[in-house]
Amino acid sequence: MATVSDFVIQRVKEWGVTRVFGFPGDGAGAFDGALGKAEKEGTGLEYIRPTHEEICGLMATAHAKFTGETGVCIATSSPGAFHLLNGLYDAQMDNQPVVAIVGQQGLNALGTFTMQESNLERVFADVAVYVQTIVSPEQAQAVVDTAFRTARLRLGPAVIVIPHDVQAMKMVEPSPANWVSRSSAVGASTAITPPESEIVKMAGIINAGQKVTFLVGHGATGATAEVLEAARLAGAGIITALRGKQVVPSDVPHHTQQLGLLGSLPSLKQMKHCDTLVLLGTNYPYGQFLPESGQARAVQVDLKPEQMGLRYPTELNVWGDVKATLEALIPHLDAKTDLSWQNGIADEMVSWEKEMAAQAALEYSDGVNPRRVIHELNKRLPPRAIVTADAGTTADWYGHHIRLRDGMLGDMSGRLATMLAAMPYAVAAKFAYPDRTVVCTIGDGAFQMLGMNELITVKKYLSRWSNPQLVIVVVHNDDLGQVSWEMRTEDGNPVWRTAQDVESVDYAGWAELLGFEAVRVRADDEVEAALDRAFAHRGVTLIDAYCSKNVPPLPAHITAEFAKNTALALLKGDPYLLEVAKDSAEALLSEGIERVKGTLHLGQGDGATER
């Protein structure tokens, strides 16, 4: 006799899902039992059980990001369901289709303050694009189908709540009846192409521009060829948002990587001088780095209409899929003959890469230069590698030093920017692409949250991966580094060690305890050998890099406020006054020398950007 749980499992499979990330509990007991039965019969889903429900949510989101499929996570009632929230907010804020299936106490318990019973629909109302409790077998089909269809169409998480007793009810086929919906496991197309009149308007704006810049986000994934062709015709420079890094290969000379605090100077200069801005699949949140109002004509293309025209006063907002829209646009674009803007941008990027290399070569008295670790890591990335970064200073080094070549993938928690996501993202990537090398870059604060636990998950599932190579780089500086720098630069406050200190742990020893390779790096001249060893090992390697906590994550442009607040923080008694002052001075000196060299190299007459 098929139950509601049996039906839900089969329906999830019909939606193209083969792998789910779950953690069991009595509130989902009957559903868990059905999952186990299906696995035994060979008709189930691949069930991955990490060490915490939050990891399940983050893994489901990462799976959606890396594959384009719908991610699925499963948890029990109240406590397990609550733990999913952080991962689901990551999906919501980065526009990813995820479906969460959560247990609930029996129908008669709802609203009676019984053990582990809470109003889950109210709990998930803010995060979910759709949330519904299945209260009868006849309703199950419509709820499951609507959850998947809505998640994919509205690009966000949907939540299905199944009370314990409903999970075990006999499933019935919905029949023609009042109040009974009969639905299909068929998604709605998102390959939306705007009307021809909108395409013509967009082409007219781009064709009229002399200094065109494309700002490309993760929403342009799958449209690499179209972005490059449109940029070629428009003579455009290309900037990628941090999560759009994988869309445009790093060897495209007029691709200046990211913009803003962890971006490049060529990207900033593009924004200061462009006369046309084309935003493609991005909700870039930092408006202070975009052009002055009225400086540039702007067009935005996105599948999220509510997120268009928010950051900059756009002239045209085009509701459409980036790939389909560009395919329709390209025949209307005029090929630019004057490429001085694009060529000047490429020259600027050559100078910037020299500057990044110079920053990576600096030596600090209190530990390894973390920039050197990531810079050298980038040189050794094998073809089709996947790189994850956490939300701390590793995001700065990822933006400044990682260059994703054609075929590589990279991602992180974007708008939510939650700590610890790099590890579940990396493990989810290994499940999605078991033949690829995956690299996780993470700070020690984030690694202590739940990252260390996930080495246990890696140990549990390692044999399933055809290529077991997984490299984990822990930036070990005993400090919540990003927050320490934010305290200084944003609020003019000295570091508060009571809150900021991270207890030093032998991370390499923990990896060795679990049977993995581990390398301790305590000096700059040990970095290259450690990375060579890691990439030579066909297995898991943890690099425990004892890094300086005082390396400044310098933005491309030092604002007066940034400098003033940092000085105030130091004068107020920052515990690392001497180290920060010395290390920041060395970084700024190196930066200044490289920028002067770049000016001399390009010459004062360069017409692409002002120096």
Coordinates of C-alpha atoms in Angstrom, one line a residue:
M1 CA 0.0 0.0 0.0
A2 CA 1.5 3.3 -1.1
T3 CA 1.5 6.0 1.5
V4 CA 1.6 9.8 1.2
S5 CA 5.3 9.6 1.9
D6 CA 5.8 7.0 -0.9
F7 CA 4.0 9.3 -3.3
V8 CA 6.0 12.4 -2.3
I9 CA 9.3 10.5 -2.8
Q10 CA 8.2 9.3 -6.2
R11 CA 6.9 12.8 -7.2
V12 CA 10.2 14.4 -6.1
K13 CA 12.0 12.0 -8.5
E14 CA 9.6 12.9 -11.3
W15 CA 10.7 16.5 -10.8
G16 CA 14.2 15.4 -11.8
V17 CA 15.7 15.2 -8.3
T18 CA 18.1 12.4 -7.7
R19 CA 19.9 13.6 -4.5
V20 CA 18.5 15.1 -1.3
F21 CA 20.3 16.4 1.9
G22 CA 18.5 15.4 5.1
F23 CA 18.7 14.8 8.8
P24 CA 16.1 12.5 10.4
G25 CA 13.9 13.0 13.4
D26 CA 10.6 11.7 14.9
G27 CA 8.5 14.5 13.4
A28 CA 9.5 13.1 10.0
G29 CA 9.6 9.5 11.2
A30 CA 7.1 8.0 8.7
F31 CA 8.7 9.9 5.8
D32 CA 12.2 8.8 6.9
G33 CA 11.0 5.2 7.0
A34 CA 9.6 5.5 3.4
L35 CA 13.0 6.9 2.3
G36 CA 14.7 4.0 3.9
K37 CA 12.3 1.5 2.2
A38 CA 12.8 3.1 -1.2
E39 CA 16.6 3.0 -0.8
K40 CA 16.4 -0.7 0.0
E41 CA 14.2 -1.4 -3.0
G42 CA 16.5 0.6 -5.3
T43 CA 13.7 3.1 -6.1
G44 CA 14.7 5.9 -3.8
L45 CA 16.7 9.1 -3.8
E46 CA 20.4 9.4 -2.9
Y47 CA 20.1 10.5 0.7
I48 CA 23.1 12.5 2.0
R49 CA 23.1 13.1 5.8
P50 CA 25.6 15.7 6.9
T51 CA 26.1 16.6 10.6
H52 CA 23.5 19.4 11.0
E53 CA 20.3 20.5 9.4
E54 CA 21.8 24.0 8.6
I55 CA 24.3 22.1 6.5
C56 CA 21.5 20.4 4.7
G57 CA 20.0 23.7 3.7
L58 CA 23.3 25.1 2.6
M59 CA 24.1 22.0 0.6
A60 CA 20.7 22.1 -1.2
T61 CA 21.3 25.7 -2.1
A62 CA 24.8 25.0 -3.3
H63 CA 23.6 22.1 -5.4
A64 CA 21.1 24.4 -7.1
K65 CA 23.9 27.0 -7.7
F66 CA 26.3 24.5 -9.2
T67 CA 23.9 22.4 -11.2
G68 CA 21.0 24.6 -12.1
E69 CA 18.7 21.9 -10.7
T70 CA 16.3 22.2 -7.8
G71 CA 18.0 21.5 -4.5
V72 CA 16.1 19.5 -1.9
C73 CA 16.6 19.3 1.9
I74 CA 14.7 17.4 4.5
A75 CA 14.3 17.8 8.3
T76 CA 12.1 16.9 11.2
S77 CA 9.6 19.2 12.9
S78 CA 10.4 22.4 14.9
P79 CA 14.1 22.0 15.9
G80 CA 15.2 20.5 12.6
A81 CA 13.0 22.8 10.6
F82 CA 14.4 25.9 12.4
H83 CA 17.9 24.8 11.7
L84 CA 17.2 24.8 8.0
L85 CA 16.4 28.5 8.0
N86 CA 19.9 29.9 7.4
G87 CA 20.4 27.7 4.3
L88 CA 16.9 28.6 3.0
Y89 CA 17.6 32.3 3.4
D90 CA 20.8 31.8 1.4
A91 CA 18.6 30.4 -1.3
Q92 CA 16.1 33.2 -1.1
M93 CA 18.7 36.0 -1.2
D94 CA 20.7 34.4 -4.0
N95 CA 17.6 33.5 -6.1
Q96 CA 18.0 29.7 -6.0
P97 CA 15.3 27.1 -6.4
V98 CA 15.2 24.9 -3.3
V99 CA 12.4 22.7 -1.9
A100 CA 12.4 21.9 1.9
I101 CA 10.4 19.0 3.1
V102 CA 9.8 19.2 6.9
G103 CA 8.0 17.1 9.4
Q104 CA 5.3 18.2 11.8
Q105 CA 3.4 16.8 14.7
G106 CA 0.0 15.1 14.0
L107 CA -2.9 17.1 12.7
N108 CA -4.8 16.9 16.0
A109 CA -1.8 18.5 17.8
L110 CA -1.7 21.6 15.7
G111 CA -2.2 24.7 17.9
T112 CA -2.3 22.7 21.1
F113 CA 1.2 23.6 22.5
T114 CA 2.3 20.0 22.4
M115 CA 5.9 18.7 22.2
Q116 CA 7.8 20.1 19.2
E117 CA 4.7 21.6 17.6
S118 CA 4.9 25.1 16.2
N119 CA 3.3 27.1 13.5
L120 CA 5.8 26.2 10.7
E121 CA 3.8 28.0 8.0
R122 CA 4.3 31.2 10.0
V123 CA 7.9 30.4 10.6
F124 CA 8.7 29.9 6.9
A125 CA 6.4 32.7 5.6
D126 CA 9.2 35.2 5.3
V127 CA 11.8 33.0 3.6
A128 CA 9.7 30.9 1.3
V129 CA 8.1 31.8 -2.1
Y130 CA 5.5 29.1 -1.2
V131 CA 4.8 27.2 2.0
Q132 CA 2.0 24.8 2.6
T133 CA 1.0 22.0 4.9
I134 CA -0.3 18.8 3.4
V135 CA -3.4 17.9 5.4
S136 CA -4.8 15.0 3.2
P137 CA -3.7 12.5 0.6
E138 CA -5.9 14.2 -2.0
Q139 CA -4.0 17.4 -1.5
A140 CA -0.4 16.0 -1.7
Q141 CA 0.0 16.0 -5.4
A142 CA -0.9 19.7 -5.9
V143 CA 1.2 20.9 -3.0
V144 CA 4.3 19.0 -4.1
D145 CA 3.9 20.1 -7.7
T146 CA 3.2 23.7 -6.8
A147 CA 6.2 23.8 -4.5
F148 CA 8.6 22.7 -7.2
R149 CA 7.0 24.8 -10.0
T150 CA 7.0 27.9 -7.8
A151 CA 10.6 27.4 -6.6
R152 CA 11.8 27.1 -10.2
L153 CA 9.7 30.0 -11.6
R154 CA 10.1 32.5 -8.8
L155 CA 13.7 31.4 -8.0
G156 CA 13.5 30.9 -4.3
P157 CA 12.9 28.3 -1.6
A158 CA 9.5 26.5 -1.2
V159 CA 8.5 24.6 1.9
I160 CA 6.3 21.5 2.2
V161 CA 5.1 20.6 5.7
I162 CA 3.9 17.1 6.3
P163 CA 2.3 16.2 9.7
H164 CA 3.4 12.8 11.0
D165 CA 0.1 11.1 10.7
V166 CA -0.4 12.4 7.1
Q167 CA 2.9 10.9 6.2
A168 CA 1.6 7.4 6.8
M169 CA -1.9 7.8 5.3
K170 CA -2.8 5.7 2.3
M171 CA -2.3 7.6 -0.9
V172 CA -5.2 8.0 -3.2
E173 CA -5.3 9.3 -6.8
P174 CA -7.0 12.7 -7.0
S175 CA -10.3 12.4 -8.9
P176 CA -12.6 15.1 -10.4
A177 CA -14.2 16.7 -7.4
N178 CA -14.9 20.0 -5.9
W179 CA -11.9 21.4 -3.9
V180 CA -9.5 18.7 -5.3
S181 CA -6.7 19.9 -7.6
R182 CA -5.1 17.5 -10.1
S183 CA -1.7 18.8 -11.1
S184 CA 1.3 17.9 -13.2
A185 CA 5.1 17.5 -12.5
V186 CA 5.9 19.9 -15.3
G187 CA 7.8 23.1 -14.7
A188 CA 7.1 26.4 -16.4
S189 CA 9.6 27.7 -18.9
T190 CA 11.9 30.5 -17.7
A191 CA 13.5 31.1 -21.1
I192 CA 11.6 34.3 -21.4
T193 CA 12.4 36.5 -24.4
P194 CA 11.2 40.2 -24.3
P195 CA 9.1 41.6 -27.1
E196 CA 10.9 42.7 -30.2
S197 CA 10.2 46.3 -29.4
E198 CA 12.1 46.1 -26.1
I199 CA 15.0 44.3 -27.9
V200 CA 15.2 47.2 -30.4
K201 CA 15.2 49.8 -27.6
M202 CA 18.0 47.9 -25.8
A203 CA 20.1 47.7 -28.9
G204 CA 19.6 51.4 -29.6
I205 CA 20.9 52.3 -26.2
I206 CA 23.9 50.1 -26.5
N207 CA 24.7 51.1 -30.1
A208 CA 24.6 54.8 -29.1
G209 CA 27.2 54.3 -26.3
Q210 CA 31.0 54.9 -26.8
K211 CA 32.1 53.5 -23.4
V212 CA 29.9 50.5 -22.7
T213 CA 30.3 48.3 -19.6
F214 CA 28.6 45.0 -18.9
L215 CA 28.0 44.1 -15.2
V216 CA 27.4 40.4 -15.3
G217 CA 26.0 38.3 -12.4
H218 CA 25.2 34.7 -11.6
G219 CA 21.9 35.1 -13.4
A220 CA 23.8 35.0 -16.7
T221 CA 25.1 31.5 -16.0
G222 CA 24.8 29.5 -19.2
A223 CA 25.0 32.6 -21.4
T224 CA 28.8 32.9 -21.5
A225 CA 29.0 32.8 -25.3
E226 CA 26.2 35.3 -25.7
V227 CA 27.8 37.7 -23.2
L228 CA 31.1 37.6 -25.0
E229 CA 29.7 38.1 -28.4
A230 CA 27.5 41.0 -27.3
A231 CA 30.5 42.6 -25.6
R232 CA 32.6 42.1 -28.7
L233 CA 30.1 43.9 -30.9
A234 CA 29.5 46.7 -28.4
G235 CA 33.3 47.1 -27.7
A236 CA 32.3 46.7 -24.0
G237 CA 34.3 46.1 -20.9
I238 CA 33.1 43.4 -18.7
I239 CA 32.8 43.4 -14.9
T240 CA 31.5 40.3 -13.0
A241 CA 29.7 40.4 -9.7
L242 CA 31.4 38.1 -7.2
R243 CA 28.9 35.3 -7.8
G244 CA 29.1 35.9 -11.6
K245 CA 32.9 35.2 -11.6
Q246 CA 32.4 31.9 -13.3
V247 CA 30.3 33.3 -16.2
V248 CA 33.2 35.1 -17.9
P249 CA 36.6 33.3 -18.2
S250 CA 39.4 35.1 -16.6
D251 CA 41.6 35.2 -19.8
V252 CA 39.2 37.5 -21.5
P253 CA 41.4 40.6 -21.5
H254 CA 38.6 43.2 -21.1
H255 CA 37.1 41.2 -18.1
T256 CA 38.2 43.2 -15.1
Q257 CA 36.9 40.8 -12.5
Q258 CA 34.9 42.3 -9.5
L259 CA 33.8 45.7 -8.4
G260 CA 33.9 47.3 -4.9
L261 CA 35.7 46.5 -1.7
L262 CA 37.0 43.2 -3.1
G263 CA 37.1 44.3 -6.7
S264 CA 39.7 45.8 -9.0
L265 CA 40.8 49.3 -9.9
P266 CA 40.0 48.8 -13.6
S267 CA 36.4 47.8 -12.6
L268 CA 36.1 51.0 -10.5
K269 CA 37.4 53.1 -13.3
Q270 CA 35.0 51.6 -15.8
M271 CA 32.2 52.6 -13.6
K272 CA 33.5 56.1 -13.2
H273 CA 33.9 56.7 -16.9
C274 CA 31.3 54.5 -18.8
D275 CA 28.5 56.2 -20.6
T276 CA 26.4 53.0 -20.9
L277 CA 25.8 50.4 -18.3
V278 CA 24.2 47.0 -19.0
L279 CA 23.3 44.9 -16.0
L280 CA 22.9 41.2 -16.9
G281 CA 21.4 38.8 -14.3
T282 CA 22.7 40.7 -11.3
N283 CA 21.3 42.4 -8.2
Y284 CA 24.7 44.0 -7.4
P285 CA 24.0 45.5 -4.0
Y286 CA 26.6 48.2 -3.6
G287 CA 25.3 51.3 -5.2
Q288 CA 28.1 53.5 -4.0
F289 CA 30.4 51.9 -6.7
L290 CA 28.0 52.4 -9.6
P291 CA 28.1 55.5 -11.9
E292 CA 26.9 58.9 -10.8
S293 CA 23.2 59.5 -11.6
G294 CA 22.8 60.7 -15.1
Q295 CA 26.4 59.7 -16.1
A296 CA 25.4 56.6 -17.9
R297 CA 22.3 55.3 -19.8
A298 CA 21.5 52.0 -18.2
V299 CA 19.6 48.8 -19.1
Q300 CA 18.9 45.8 -16.8
V301 CA 18.0 42.3 -17.9
D302 CA 16.7 39.9 -15.2
L303 CA 14.2 37.2 -14.4
K304 CA 13.4 38.9 -11.0
P305 CA 11.4 42.0 -12.0
E306 CA 11.1 43.2 -8.4
Q307 CA 14.9 43.5 -8.3
M308 CA 15.3 45.7 -11.4
G309 CA 15.9 49.4 -11.4
L310 CA 16.8 49.3 -7.7
R311 CA 20.5 50.2 -7.6
Y312 CA 20.8 52.7 -10.5
P313 CA 18.1 54.7 -12.4
T314 CA 17.9 52.5 -15.4
E315 CA 16.4 53.7 -18.6
L316 CA 15.1 50.3 -19.7
N317 CA 14.2 47.2 -17.5
V318 CA 13.9 44.1 -19.6
W319 CA 12.2 41.1 -18.0
G320 CA 13.8 38.1 -19.6
D321 CA 16.3 35.3 -19.4
V322 CA 19.8 36.6 -20.1
K323 CA 20.7 34.0 -22.7
A324 CA 17.4 34.2 -24.6
T325 CA 17.5 38.0 -24.4
L326 CA 21.0 38.3 -25.7
E327 CA 20.3 35.8 -28.5
A328 CA 17.5 38.1 -29.7
L329 CA 19.7 41.2 -29.1
I330 CA 22.9 40.3 -30.9
P331 CA 21.5 40.6 -34.5
H332 CA 20.5 44.2 -33.7
L333 CA 24.0 45.3 -32.3
D334 CA 26.3 47.3 -34.5
A335 CA 29.9 46.2 -34.4
K336 CA 32.1 49.0 -32.9
T337 CA 35.1 50.0 -35.0
D338 CA 36.7 52.2 -32.3
L339 CA 37.9 49.7 -29.6
S340 CA 40.0 52.2 -27.6
W341 CA 37.7 51.9 -24.6
Q342 CA 37.9 48.1 -24.6
N343 CA 41.6 48.0 -25.3
G344 CA 42.3 50.5 -22.6
I345 CA 40.4 48.4 -20.1
A346 CA 42.5 45.4 -21.1
D347 CA 45.7 47.4 -20.5
E348 CA 44.5 48.5 -17.1
M349 CA 43.9 44.9 -16.1
V350 CA 47.5 43.9 -17.0
S351 CA 48.7 46.6 -14.5
W352 CA 46.2 45.4 -11.9
E353 CA 47.4 41.8 -12.1
K354 CA 50.9 43.0 -11.5
E355 CA 49.7 44.9 -8.4
M356 CA 47.9 41.7 -7.1
A357 CA 51.1 39.7 -7.6
A358 CA 53.1 42.4 -5.7
Q359 CA 50.6 42.3 -2.8
A360 CA 50.9 38.5 -2.7
A361 CA 54.7 38.8 -2.5
L362 CA 54.8 40.9 0.6
E363 CA 56.0 39.4 3.9
Y364 CA 54.6 40.1 7.3
S365 CA 56.2 39.6 10.7
D366 CA 53.3 37.9 12.4
G367 CA 52.5 35.1 10.0
V368 CA 52.1 33.9 6.4
N369 CA 50.6 36.4 3.9
P370 CA 47.1 35.0 3.1
R371 CA 47.2 36.7 -0.3
R372 CA 50.2 34.6 -1.2
V373 CA 48.4 31.4 -0.2
I374 CA 45.4 32.1 -2.5
H375 CA 47.6 33.7 -5.3
E376 CA 49.7 30.5 -5.5
L377 CA 46.6 28.3 -5.1
N378 CA 45.2 30.0 -8.2
K379 CA 48.2 29.2 -10.3
R380 CA 47.7 25.5 -9.5
L381 CA 44.0 25.1 -10.1
P382 CA 43.5 22.1 -12.5
P383 CA 41.1 22.3 -15.4
R384 CA 37.4 22.3 -14.4
A385 CA 38.2 22.9 -10.8
I386 CA 35.5 24.2 -8.5
V387 CA 36.4 26.8 -5.8
T388 CA 34.4 27.9 -2.8
A389 CA 35.0 30.8 -0.6
D390 CA 33.6 31.8 2.8
A391 CA 32.2 35.2 3.7
G392 CA 35.2 36.5 5.7
T393 CA 38.5 37.8 4.4
T394 CA 38.7 34.7 2.2
A395 CA 36.1 36.4 0.0
D396 CA 38.5 39.3 -0.4
W397 CA 41.3 37.0 -1.4
Y398 CA 39.0 35.0 -3.7
G399 CA 37.9 38.2 -5.4
H400 CA 41.4 39.6 -5.7
H401 CA 43.4 36.5 -6.6
I402 CA 41.2 33.6 -7.9
R403 CA 40.9 33.6 -11.7
L404 CA 38.3 31.1 -12.9
R405 CA 39.3 29.8 -16.4
D406 CA 36.9 28.4 -18.9
G407 CA 35.1 25.4 -17.5
M408 CA 35.8 26.2 -13.9
L409 CA 33.1 26.9 -11.3
G410 CA 33.2 29.0 -8.2
D411 CA 30.6 30.2 -5.7
M412 CA 29.8 31.3 -2.1
S413 CA 27.0 32.7 0.0
G414 CA 26.3 36.0 -1.7
R415 CA 23.8 38.5 -0.5
L416 CA 23.3 36.7 2.8
A417 CA 27.1 36.2 3.2
T418 CA 26.7 33.7 5.9
M419 CA 29.8 32.3 7.6
L420 CA 30.7 28.6 7.2
A421 CA 29.0 28.1 3.8
A422 CA 32.3 27.3 2.0
M423 CA 32.5 23.8 3.5
P424 CA 29.0 22.6 2.7
Y425 CA 29.3 24.2 -0.7
A426 CA 32.5 22.3 -1.4
V427 CA 31.0 19.0 -0.3
A428 CA 27.8 19.6 -2.3
A429 CA 30.1 20.3 -5.3
K430 CA 31.9 17.0 -4.8
F431 CA 28.5 15.2 -4.9
A432 CA 27.4 17.1 -8.0
Y433 CA 30.7 16.6 -9.8
P434 CA 32.5 13.6 -8.2
D435 CA 35.1 13.6 -11.0
R436 CA 36.3 17.2 -10.4
T437 CA 38.8 18.7 -8.0
V438 CA 37.1 20.9 -5.4
V439 CA 38.9 23.6 -3.4
C440 CA 37.5 25.1 -0.2
T441 CA 38.9 28.4 1.1
I442 CA 37.7 29.2 4.6
G443 CA 38.8 31.2 7.7
D444 CA 39.4 29.6 11.0
G445 CA 36.3 31.3 12.6
A446 CA 34.0 29.9 10.0
F447 CA 35.8 26.5 10.1
Q448 CA 35.1 26.3 13.8
M449 CA 31.4 26.9 13.3
L450 CA 30.4 23.8 11.4
G451 CA 33.2 23.4 8.9
M452 CA 35.2 21.0 11.1
N453 CA 32.2 18.8 11.5
E454 CA 31.9 18.5 7.8
L455 CA 35.2 16.7 7.6
I456 CA 33.3 13.9 9.2
T457 CA 30.8 14.0 6.4
V458 CA 33.7 13.9 3.9
K459 CA 35.1 10.9 5.6
K460 CA 31.7 9.2 5.5
Y461 CA 31.1 9.7 1.8
L462 CA 34.6 9.9 0.3
S463 CA 34.4 6.5 -1.4
R464 CA 31.5 7.7 -3.5
W465 CA 33.6 10.2 -5.4
S466 CA 35.5 8.9 -8.5
N467 CA 38.0 11.7 -8.0
P468 CA 38.5 12.0 -4.2
Q469 CA 40.7 15.2 -4.5
L470 CA 39.4 17.8 -2.2
V471 CA 41.7 20.6 -1.0
I472 CA 40.7 22.6 2.1
V473 CA 42.7 25.8 2.8
V474 CA 42.1 27.1 6.3
V475 CA 43.3 30.7 6.8
H476 CA 44.4 30.3 10.5
N477 CA 44.9 33.6 12.1
D478 CA 43.1 33.2 15.5
D479 CA 40.9 36.2 14.6
L480 CA 37.5 36.9 13.1
G481 CA 39.4 38.9 10.5
Q482 CA 36.7 40.4 8.4
V483 CA 34.8 41.7 11.4
S484 CA 38.0 43.1 12.9
W485 CA 38.6 45.1 9.8
E486 CA 35.0 46.2 9.6
M487 CA 35.2 47.5 13.2
R488 CA 38.2 49.6 12.2
T489 CA 37.1 50.8 8.8
E490 CA 33.4 51.2 9.1
D491 CA 33.0 52.4 12.7
G492 CA 36.4 53.7 13.8
N493 CA 36.6 51.2 16.6
P494 CA 39.6 49.2 17.8
V495 CA 39.5 45.5 17.7
W496 CA 37.7 44.0 20.8
R497 CA 39.6 40.9 21.5
T498 CA 37.0 39.5 23.8
A499 CA 34.7 39.1 20.8
Q500 CA 37.2 38.7 18.0
D501 CA 39.8 36.2 19.3
V502 CA 39.4 32.7 17.8
E503 CA 40.8 29.9 20.0
S504 CA 43.7 28.4 18.2
V505 CA 43.1 24.8 17.1
D506 CA 45.4 22.3 15.4
Y507 CA 43.2 22.0 12.3
A508 CA 45.8 19.8 10.6
G509 CA 45.8 17.5 13.5
W510 CA 42.0 17.2 13.3
A511 CA 42.3 16.3 9.6
E512 CA 45.0 13.7 10.4
L513 CA 42.8 12.2 13.2
L514 CA 40.2 11.5 10.5
G515 CA 42.7 9.9 8.2
F516 CA 43.3 12.8 5.8
E517 CA 46.5 14.4 4.6
A518 CA 47.4 17.6 6.3
V519 CA 50.1 20.3 5.8
R520 CA 51.0 23.0 8.3
V521 CA 52.3 26.2 6.7
R522 CA 54.1 28.6 9.1
A523 CA 56.3 30.6 6.7
D524 CA 55.8 32.2 3.3
D525 CA 58.5 30.1 1.7
E526 CA 56.5 26.9 2.6
V527 CA 53.4 27.9 0.7
E528 CA 54.3 26.6 -2.8
A529 CA 55.5 23.2 -1.6
A530 CA 52.4 22.8 0.5
L531 CA 50.1 23.5 -2.4
D532 CA 52.2 21.3 -4.7
R533 CA 51.8 18.4 -2.2
A534 CA 48.1 19.0 -1.9
F535 CA 47.4 18.9 -5.7
A536 CA 49.7 15.9 -6.1
H537 CA 47.6 13.9 -3.6
R538 CA 44.6 12.0 -4.9
G539 CA 42.5 12.5 -1.8
V540 CA 41.6 15.0 0.9
T541 CA 44.3 17.5 2.0
L542 CA 43.9 20.2 4.6
I543 CA 46.3 23.1 4.5
D544 CA 46.6 24.7 7.9
A545 CA 48.0 28.1 6.9
Y546 CA 49.2 30.1 10.0
C547 CA 48.5 33.6 8.5
S548 CA 48.9 37.2 9.6
K549 CA 45.7 38.7 11.0
N550 CA 46.8 42.2 10.1
V551 CA 47.0 42.0 6.3
P552 CA 44.6 44.8 5.2
P553 CA 41.9 43.8 2.7
L554 CA 42.5 47.0 0.7
P555 CA 39.8 48.1 -1.6
A556 CA 40.6 49.3 -5.1
H557 CA 40.1 52.9 -3.9
I558 CA 40.9 54.1 -0.4
T559 CA 38.1 56.5 0.6
A560 CA 38.7 59.3 3.1
E561 CA 36.2 57.7 5.4
F562 CA 38.1 54.4 5.2
A563 CA 41.4 56.0 6.1
K564 CA 40.0 58.2 8.8
N565 CA 38.1 55.4 10.6
T566 CA 41.1 53.1 10.4
A567 CA 43.3 55.8 12.0
L568 CA 40.8 56.5 14.7
A569 CA 40.5 52.8 15.5
L570 CA 44.3 52.6 15.9
L571 CA 44.5 55.7 18.0
K572 CA 41.7 54.4 20.3
G573 CA 44.0 51.6 21.4
D574 CA 43.7 48.8 18.9
P575 CA 45.6 45.9 20.4
Y576 CA 47.4 45.3 17.1
L577 CA 48.3 49.0 16.6
L578 CA 52.0 48.5 15.6
E579 CA 51.4 45.5 13.4
V580 CA 48.4 47.0 11.6
A581 CA 50.2 50.3 11.0
K582 CA 53.3 48.6 9.7
D583 CA 51.5 46.0 7.5
S584 CA 49.1 48.5 6.1
A585 CA 51.9 50.9 5.2
E586 CA 53.8 48.1 3.4
A587 CA 50.6 47.1 1.5
L588 CA 49.9 50.7 0.5
L589 CA 53.5 51.3 -0.5
S590 CA 53.4 48.3 -2.8
E591 CA 50.1 49.2 -4.2
G592 CA 51.3 52.8 -4.9
I593 CA 54.5 51.6 -6.7
E594 CA 52.6 49.2 -8.9
R595 CA 50.0 51.9 -9.8
V596 CA 52.8 54.4 -10.7
K597 CA 54.4 51.7 -12.9
G598 CA 51.0 51.2 -14.6
T599 CA 50.7 54.9 -15.3
L600 CA 54.2 55.0 -16.8
H601 CA 53.5 51.9 -18.9
L602 CA 50.2 53.2 -20.3
G603 CA 51.3 56.8 -20.7
Q604 CA 49.3 59.9 -19.9
G605 CA 47.7 60.0 -23.3
D606 CA 45.7 56.8 -22.8
G607 CA 42.1 57.6 -23.8
A608 CA 40.3 54.8 -22.0
T609 CA 40.4 56.1 -18.5
E610 CA 41.8 58.9 -16.6
R611 CA 44.7 58.2 -14.2

